[in-house]
PDB file of C-alpha atoms in Angstrom:
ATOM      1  CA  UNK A 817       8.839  19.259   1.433  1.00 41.00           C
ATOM      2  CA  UNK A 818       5.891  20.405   3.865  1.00 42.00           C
ATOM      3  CA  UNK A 819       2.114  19.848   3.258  1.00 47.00           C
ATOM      4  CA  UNK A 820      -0.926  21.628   4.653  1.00 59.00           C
ATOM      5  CA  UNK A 821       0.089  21.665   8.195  1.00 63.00           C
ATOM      6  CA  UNK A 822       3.357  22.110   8.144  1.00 75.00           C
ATOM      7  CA  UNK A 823       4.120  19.257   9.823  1.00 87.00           C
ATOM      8  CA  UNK A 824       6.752  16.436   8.989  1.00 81.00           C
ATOM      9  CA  UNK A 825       8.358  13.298  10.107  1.00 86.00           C
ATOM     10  CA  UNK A 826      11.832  13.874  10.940  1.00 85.00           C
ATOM     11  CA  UNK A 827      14.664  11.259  10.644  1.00 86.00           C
ATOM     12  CA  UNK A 828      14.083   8.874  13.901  1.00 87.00           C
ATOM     13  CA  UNK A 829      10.727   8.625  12.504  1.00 90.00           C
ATOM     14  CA  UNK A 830      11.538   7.865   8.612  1.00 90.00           C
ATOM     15  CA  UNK A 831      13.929   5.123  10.163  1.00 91.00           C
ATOM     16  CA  UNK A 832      10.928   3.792  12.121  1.00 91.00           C
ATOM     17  CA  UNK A 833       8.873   3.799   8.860  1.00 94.00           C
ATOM     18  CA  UNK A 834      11.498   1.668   7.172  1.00 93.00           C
ATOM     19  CA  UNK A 835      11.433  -0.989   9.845  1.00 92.00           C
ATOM     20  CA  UNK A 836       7.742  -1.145   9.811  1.00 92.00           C
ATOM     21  CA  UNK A 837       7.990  -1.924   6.483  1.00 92.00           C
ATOM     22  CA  UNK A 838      10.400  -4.631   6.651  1.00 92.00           C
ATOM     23  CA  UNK A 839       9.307  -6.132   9.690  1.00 86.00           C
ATOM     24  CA  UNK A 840       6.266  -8.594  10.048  1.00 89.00           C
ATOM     25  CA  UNK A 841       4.441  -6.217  12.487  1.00 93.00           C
ATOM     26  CA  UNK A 842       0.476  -6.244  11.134  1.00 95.00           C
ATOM     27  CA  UNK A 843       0.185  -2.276  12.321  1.00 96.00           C
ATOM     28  CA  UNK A 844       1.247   0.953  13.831  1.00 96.00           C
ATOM     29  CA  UNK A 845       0.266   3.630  14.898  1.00 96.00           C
ATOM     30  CA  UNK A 846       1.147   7.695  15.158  1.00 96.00           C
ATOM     31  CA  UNK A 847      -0.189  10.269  16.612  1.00 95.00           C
ATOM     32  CA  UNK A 848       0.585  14.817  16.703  1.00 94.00           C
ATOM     33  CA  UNK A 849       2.102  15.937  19.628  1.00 90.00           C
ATOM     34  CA  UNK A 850       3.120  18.977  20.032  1.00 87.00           C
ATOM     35  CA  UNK A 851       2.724  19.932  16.452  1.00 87.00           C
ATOM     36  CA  UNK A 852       5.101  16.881  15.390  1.00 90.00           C
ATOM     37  CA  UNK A 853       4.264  12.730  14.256  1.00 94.00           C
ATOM     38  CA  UNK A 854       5.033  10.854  17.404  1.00 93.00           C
ATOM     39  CA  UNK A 855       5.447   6.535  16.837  1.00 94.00           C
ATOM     40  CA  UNK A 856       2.827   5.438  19.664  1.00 94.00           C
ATOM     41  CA  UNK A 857       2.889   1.475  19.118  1.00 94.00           C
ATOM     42  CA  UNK A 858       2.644  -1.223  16.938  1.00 94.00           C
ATOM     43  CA  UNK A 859       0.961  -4.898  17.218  1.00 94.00           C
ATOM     44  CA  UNK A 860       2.077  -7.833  17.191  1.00 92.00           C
ATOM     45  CA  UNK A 861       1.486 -10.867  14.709  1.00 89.00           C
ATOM     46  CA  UNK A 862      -1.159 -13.000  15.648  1.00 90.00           C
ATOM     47  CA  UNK A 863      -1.670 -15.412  12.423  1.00 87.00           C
ATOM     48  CA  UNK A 864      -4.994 -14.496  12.539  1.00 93.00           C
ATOM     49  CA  UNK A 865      -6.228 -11.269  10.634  1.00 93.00           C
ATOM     50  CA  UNK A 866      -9.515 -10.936  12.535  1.00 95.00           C
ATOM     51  CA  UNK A 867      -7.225 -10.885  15.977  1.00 95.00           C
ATOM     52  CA  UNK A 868      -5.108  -8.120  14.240  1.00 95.00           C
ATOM     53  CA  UNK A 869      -7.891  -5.977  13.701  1.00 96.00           C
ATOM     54  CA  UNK A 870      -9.034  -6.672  17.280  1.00 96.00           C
ATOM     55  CA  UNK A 871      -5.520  -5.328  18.429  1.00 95.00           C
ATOM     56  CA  UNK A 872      -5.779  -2.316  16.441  1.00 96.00           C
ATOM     57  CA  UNK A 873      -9.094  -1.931  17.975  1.00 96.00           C
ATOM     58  CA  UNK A 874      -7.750  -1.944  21.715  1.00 96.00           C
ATOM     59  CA  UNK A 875      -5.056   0.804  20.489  1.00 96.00           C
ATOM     60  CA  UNK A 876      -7.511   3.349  19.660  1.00 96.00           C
ATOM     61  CA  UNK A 877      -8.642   5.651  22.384  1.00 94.00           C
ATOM     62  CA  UNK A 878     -12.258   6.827  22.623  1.00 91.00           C
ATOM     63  CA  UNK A 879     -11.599  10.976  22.323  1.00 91.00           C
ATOM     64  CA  UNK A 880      -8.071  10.956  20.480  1.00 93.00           C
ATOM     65  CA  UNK A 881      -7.467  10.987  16.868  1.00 95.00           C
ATOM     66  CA  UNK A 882      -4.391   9.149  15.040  1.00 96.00           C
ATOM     67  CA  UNK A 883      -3.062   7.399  11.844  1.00 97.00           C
ATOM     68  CA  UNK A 884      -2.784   3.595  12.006  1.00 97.00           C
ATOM     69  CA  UNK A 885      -1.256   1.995   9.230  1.00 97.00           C
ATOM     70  CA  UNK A 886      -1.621  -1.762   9.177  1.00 97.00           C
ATOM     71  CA  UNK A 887      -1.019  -4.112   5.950  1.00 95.00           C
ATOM     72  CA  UNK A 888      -3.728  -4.320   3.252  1.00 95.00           C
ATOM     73  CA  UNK A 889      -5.069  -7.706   4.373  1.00 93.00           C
ATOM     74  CA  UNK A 890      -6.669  -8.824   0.624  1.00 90.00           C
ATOM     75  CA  UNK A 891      -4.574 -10.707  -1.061  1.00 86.00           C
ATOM     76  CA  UNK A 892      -3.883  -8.629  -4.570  1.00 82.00           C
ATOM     77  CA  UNK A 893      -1.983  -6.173  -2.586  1.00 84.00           C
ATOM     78  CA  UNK A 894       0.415  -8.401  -0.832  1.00 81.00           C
ATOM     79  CA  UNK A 895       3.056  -5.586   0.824  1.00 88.00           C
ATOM     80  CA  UNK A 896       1.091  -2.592   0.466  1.00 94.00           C
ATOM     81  CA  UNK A 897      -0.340  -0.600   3.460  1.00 96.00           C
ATOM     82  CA  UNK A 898      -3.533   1.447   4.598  1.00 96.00           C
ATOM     83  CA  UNK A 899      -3.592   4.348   6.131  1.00 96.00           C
ATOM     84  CA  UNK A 900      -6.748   4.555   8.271  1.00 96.00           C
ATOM     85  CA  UNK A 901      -7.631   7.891   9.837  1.00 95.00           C
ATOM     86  CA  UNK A 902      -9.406   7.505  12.884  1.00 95.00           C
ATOM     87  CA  UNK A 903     -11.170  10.433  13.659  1.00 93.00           C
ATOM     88  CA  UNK A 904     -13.736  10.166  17.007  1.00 92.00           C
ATOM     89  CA  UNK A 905     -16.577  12.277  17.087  1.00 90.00           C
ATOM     90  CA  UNK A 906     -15.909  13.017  20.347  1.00 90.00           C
ATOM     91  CA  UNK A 907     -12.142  14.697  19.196  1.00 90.00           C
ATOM     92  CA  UNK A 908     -11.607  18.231  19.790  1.00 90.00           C
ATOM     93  CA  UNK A 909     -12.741  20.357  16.779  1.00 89.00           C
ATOM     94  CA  UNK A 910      -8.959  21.474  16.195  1.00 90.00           C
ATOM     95  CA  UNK A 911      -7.496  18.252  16.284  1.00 91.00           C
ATOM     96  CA  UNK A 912      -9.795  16.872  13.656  1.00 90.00           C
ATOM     97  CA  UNK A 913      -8.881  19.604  11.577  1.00 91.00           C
ATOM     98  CA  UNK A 914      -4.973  19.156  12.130  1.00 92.00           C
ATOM     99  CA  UNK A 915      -5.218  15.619  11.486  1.00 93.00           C
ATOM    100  CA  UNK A 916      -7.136  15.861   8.000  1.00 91.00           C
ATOM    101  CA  UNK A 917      -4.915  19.066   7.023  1.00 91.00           C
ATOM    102  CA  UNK A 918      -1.864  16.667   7.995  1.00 93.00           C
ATOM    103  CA  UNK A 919      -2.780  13.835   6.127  1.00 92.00           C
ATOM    104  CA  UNK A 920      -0.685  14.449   3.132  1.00 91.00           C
ATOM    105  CA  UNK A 921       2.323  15.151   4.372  1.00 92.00           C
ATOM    106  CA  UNK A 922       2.520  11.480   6.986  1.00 94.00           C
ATOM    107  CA  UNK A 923       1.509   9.612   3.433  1.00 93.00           C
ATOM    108  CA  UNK A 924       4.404  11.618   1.813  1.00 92.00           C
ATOM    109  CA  UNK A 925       6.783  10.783   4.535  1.00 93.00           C
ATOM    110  CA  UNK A 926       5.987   7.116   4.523  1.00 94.00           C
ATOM    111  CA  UNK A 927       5.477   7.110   0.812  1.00 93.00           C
ATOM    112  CA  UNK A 928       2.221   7.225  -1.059  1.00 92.00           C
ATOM    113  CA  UNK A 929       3.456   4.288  -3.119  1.00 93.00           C
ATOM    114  CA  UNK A 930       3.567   1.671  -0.358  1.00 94.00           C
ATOM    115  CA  UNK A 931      -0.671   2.566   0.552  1.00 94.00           C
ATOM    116  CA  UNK A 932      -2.866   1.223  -1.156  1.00 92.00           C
ATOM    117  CA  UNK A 933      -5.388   3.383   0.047  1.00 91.00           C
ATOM    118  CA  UNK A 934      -7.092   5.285   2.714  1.00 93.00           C
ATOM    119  CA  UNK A 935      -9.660   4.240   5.363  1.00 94.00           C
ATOM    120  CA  UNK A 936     -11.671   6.884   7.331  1.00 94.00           C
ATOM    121  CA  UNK A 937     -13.074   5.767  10.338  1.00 94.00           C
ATOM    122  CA  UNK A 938     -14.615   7.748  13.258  1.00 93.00           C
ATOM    123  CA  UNK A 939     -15.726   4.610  15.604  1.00 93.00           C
ATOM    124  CA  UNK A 940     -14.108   1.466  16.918  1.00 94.00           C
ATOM    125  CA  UNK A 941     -16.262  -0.645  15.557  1.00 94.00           C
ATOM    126  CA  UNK A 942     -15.381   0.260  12.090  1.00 95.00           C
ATOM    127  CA  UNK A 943     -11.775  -1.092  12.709  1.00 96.00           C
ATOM    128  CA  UNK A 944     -12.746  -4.641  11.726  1.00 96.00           C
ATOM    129  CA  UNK A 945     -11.711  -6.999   8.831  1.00 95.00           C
ATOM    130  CA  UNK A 946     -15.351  -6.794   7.894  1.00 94.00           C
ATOM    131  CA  UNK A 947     -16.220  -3.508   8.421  1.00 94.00           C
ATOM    132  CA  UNK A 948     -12.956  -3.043   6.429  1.00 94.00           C
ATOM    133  CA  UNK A 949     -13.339  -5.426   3.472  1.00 93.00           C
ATOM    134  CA  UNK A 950     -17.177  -4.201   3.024  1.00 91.00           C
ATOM    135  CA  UNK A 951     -15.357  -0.520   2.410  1.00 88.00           C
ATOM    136  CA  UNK A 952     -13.101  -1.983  -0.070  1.00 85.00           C
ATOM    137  CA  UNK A 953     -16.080  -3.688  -1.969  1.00 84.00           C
ATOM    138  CA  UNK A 954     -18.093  -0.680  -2.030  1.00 78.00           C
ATOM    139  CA  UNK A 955     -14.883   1.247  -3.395  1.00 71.00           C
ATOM    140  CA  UNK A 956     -14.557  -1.566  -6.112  1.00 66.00           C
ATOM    141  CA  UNK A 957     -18.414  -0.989  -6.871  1.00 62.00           C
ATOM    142  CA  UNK A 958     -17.738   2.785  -7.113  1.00 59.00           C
ATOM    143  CA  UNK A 959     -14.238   1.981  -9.547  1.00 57.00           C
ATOM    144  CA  UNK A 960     -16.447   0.630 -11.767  1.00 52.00           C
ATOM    145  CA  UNK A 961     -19.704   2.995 -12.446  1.00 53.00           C
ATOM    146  CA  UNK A 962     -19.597   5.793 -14.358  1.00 55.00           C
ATOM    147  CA  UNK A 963     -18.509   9.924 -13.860  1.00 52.00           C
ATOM    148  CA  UNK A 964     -22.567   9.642 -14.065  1.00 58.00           C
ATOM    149  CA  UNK A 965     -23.323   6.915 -12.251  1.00 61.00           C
ATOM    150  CA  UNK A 966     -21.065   8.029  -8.991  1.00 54.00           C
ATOM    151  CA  UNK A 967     -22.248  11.467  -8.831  1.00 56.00           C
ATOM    152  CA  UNK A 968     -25.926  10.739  -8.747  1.00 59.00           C
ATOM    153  CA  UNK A 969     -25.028   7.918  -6.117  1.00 56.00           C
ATOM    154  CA  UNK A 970     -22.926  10.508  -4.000  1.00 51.00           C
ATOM    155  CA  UNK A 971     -25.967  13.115  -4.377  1.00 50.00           C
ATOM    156  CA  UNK A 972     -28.463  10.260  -3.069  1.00 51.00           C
ATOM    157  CA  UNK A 973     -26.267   9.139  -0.241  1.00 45.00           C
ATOM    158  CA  UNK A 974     -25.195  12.791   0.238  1.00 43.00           C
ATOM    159  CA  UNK A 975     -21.716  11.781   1.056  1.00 39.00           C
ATOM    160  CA  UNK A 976     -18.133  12.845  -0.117  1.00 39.00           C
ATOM    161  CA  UNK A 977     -15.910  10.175  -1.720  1.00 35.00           C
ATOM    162  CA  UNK A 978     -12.804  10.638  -0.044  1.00 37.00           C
ATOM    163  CA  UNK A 979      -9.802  10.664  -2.907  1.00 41.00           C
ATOM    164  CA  UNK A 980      -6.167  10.489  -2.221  1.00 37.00           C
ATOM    165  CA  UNK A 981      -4.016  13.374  -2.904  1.00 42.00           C
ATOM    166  CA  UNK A 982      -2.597  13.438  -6.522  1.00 42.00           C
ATOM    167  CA  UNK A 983      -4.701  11.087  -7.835  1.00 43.00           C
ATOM    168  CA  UNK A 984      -6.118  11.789 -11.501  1.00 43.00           C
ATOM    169  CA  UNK A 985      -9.827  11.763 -12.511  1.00 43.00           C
ATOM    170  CA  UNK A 986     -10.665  11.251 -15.821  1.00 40.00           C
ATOM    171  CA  UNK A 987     -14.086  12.991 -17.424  1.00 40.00           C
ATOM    172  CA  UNK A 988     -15.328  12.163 -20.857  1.00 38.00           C
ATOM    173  CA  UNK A 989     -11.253  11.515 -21.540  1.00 40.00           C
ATOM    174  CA  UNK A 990     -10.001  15.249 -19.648  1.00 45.00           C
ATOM    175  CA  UNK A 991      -7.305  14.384 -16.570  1.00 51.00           C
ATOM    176  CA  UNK A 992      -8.062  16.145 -13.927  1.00 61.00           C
ATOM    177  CA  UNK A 993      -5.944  16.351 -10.696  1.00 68.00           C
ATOM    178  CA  UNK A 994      -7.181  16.928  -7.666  1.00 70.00           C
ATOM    179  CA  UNK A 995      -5.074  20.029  -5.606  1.00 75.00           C
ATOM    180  CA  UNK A 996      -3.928  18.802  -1.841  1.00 72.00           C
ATOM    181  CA  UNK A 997      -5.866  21.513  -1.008  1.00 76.00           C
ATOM    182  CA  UNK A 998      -8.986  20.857  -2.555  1.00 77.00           C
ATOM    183  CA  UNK A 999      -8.368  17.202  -0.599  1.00 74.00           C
ATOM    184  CA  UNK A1000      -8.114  18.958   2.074  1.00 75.00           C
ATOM    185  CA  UNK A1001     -11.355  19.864   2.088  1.00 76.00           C
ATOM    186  CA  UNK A1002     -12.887  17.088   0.975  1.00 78.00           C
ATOM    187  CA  UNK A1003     -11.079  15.442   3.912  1.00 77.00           C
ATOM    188  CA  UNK A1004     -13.218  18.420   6.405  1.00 75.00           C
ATOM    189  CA  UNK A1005     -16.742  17.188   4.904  1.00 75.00           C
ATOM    190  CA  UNK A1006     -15.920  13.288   5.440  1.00 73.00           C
ATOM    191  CA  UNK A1007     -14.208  14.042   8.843  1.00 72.00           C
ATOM    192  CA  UNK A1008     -17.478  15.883   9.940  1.00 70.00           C
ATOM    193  CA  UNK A1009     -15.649  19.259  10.127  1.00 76.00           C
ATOM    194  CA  UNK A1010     -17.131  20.887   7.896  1.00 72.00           C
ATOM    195  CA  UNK A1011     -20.279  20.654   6.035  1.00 71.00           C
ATOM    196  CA  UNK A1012     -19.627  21.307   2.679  1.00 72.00           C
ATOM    197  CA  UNK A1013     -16.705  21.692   0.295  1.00 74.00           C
ATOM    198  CA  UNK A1014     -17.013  24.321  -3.313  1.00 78.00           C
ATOM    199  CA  UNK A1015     -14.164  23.033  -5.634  1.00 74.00           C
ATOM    200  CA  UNK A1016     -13.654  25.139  -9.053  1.00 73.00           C
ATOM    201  CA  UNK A1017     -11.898  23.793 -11.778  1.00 71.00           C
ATOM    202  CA  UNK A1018      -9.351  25.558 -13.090  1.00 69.00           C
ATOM    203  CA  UNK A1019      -8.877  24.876 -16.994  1.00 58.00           C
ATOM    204  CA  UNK A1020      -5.351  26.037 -17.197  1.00 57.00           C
TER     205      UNK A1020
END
């Protein structure tokens, strides 16, 4: 099955996802060519997860966007992945846009329940165990305030919380899903594409 952008990981690729997986590797990382997910490289264990980071660092380039998924380093999600979007301010417009529209569909393909969640980035610098584990606290802060509470935050801080695709709200004890495509969008604001996002809600 496709999302947004059409684009998919085809069989050599899958395979590659599987020994990822199984392997000790501490990342990887993919990139769109050519309007497919190409495997660029992976690292190599260190025993250290501050010289990890640094390696993912050094595989980022300074005007090209990617994926790199590397292993949740905190340790109550022992086996599960993040998928950190890295998204340069210096990218071409287009390629920011194919990158958040193609987001979906890579988590598909590697399967959503293996991540344990995403990681937007748009600098080196924020490619660090720190920089990293200060994210997850402030998402842990943000898990536990209120519909309330988060929404006046968000308005002061004027940001977008970025949520991955499926996953259910709950207000005053309604579900409500958020569309890929409504993602999608939210994806554009926190990438920098675009400066706002309207989402409706539809009650049916």
């Amino acid at each position: 099955k496709m999302h947004g952008s059409g684009i998919k990981a085809d069989d050599g690729l899958k395979e590659k996802f599987k020994e990822m997986k199984l392997g000790s590797i501490p990342f990887f990382k993919v990139e769109i060519k050519n309007e497919n997910f190409v495997f660029k490289t992976s690292g190599q264990k260190t025993g250290s997860k501050e010289d990890d980071f640094k390696q993912m660092q050094q595989a980022l380039e300074d005007k090209v966007a990617c994926y790199i998924f590397f292993r949740d380093p905190t340790p109550n999600n022992d086996g599960k992945w993040v998928l950190s979007q890295y998204m340069p301010d210096s990218a071409r417009v287009n390629s920011k846009m194919l990158y958040a529209s193609s987001r979906a569909a890579i988590k598909n393909d590697f399967g959503s329940s293996s991540l344990s969640e995403d990681y937007f980035i748009s600098d080196k610098d924020e490619l660090t165990l720190q920089a990293f584990l200060k994210s997850r606290a402030k998402m842990d802060k943000n898990e536990l305030m209120t519909f309330q509470e988060q929404a006046k935050d968000e308005a002061t801080r004027g940001e977008i919380l970025a949520m991955s695709d499926g996953f259910a709200l709950t207000v005053a004890d309604v579900p409500i899903t958020v569309s890929k495509e409504a993602n999608a969008a939210l994806s554009s604001v926190k990438a920098k594409i675009s400066n706002k996002a309207i989402l409706l809600l539809n009650s049916k």
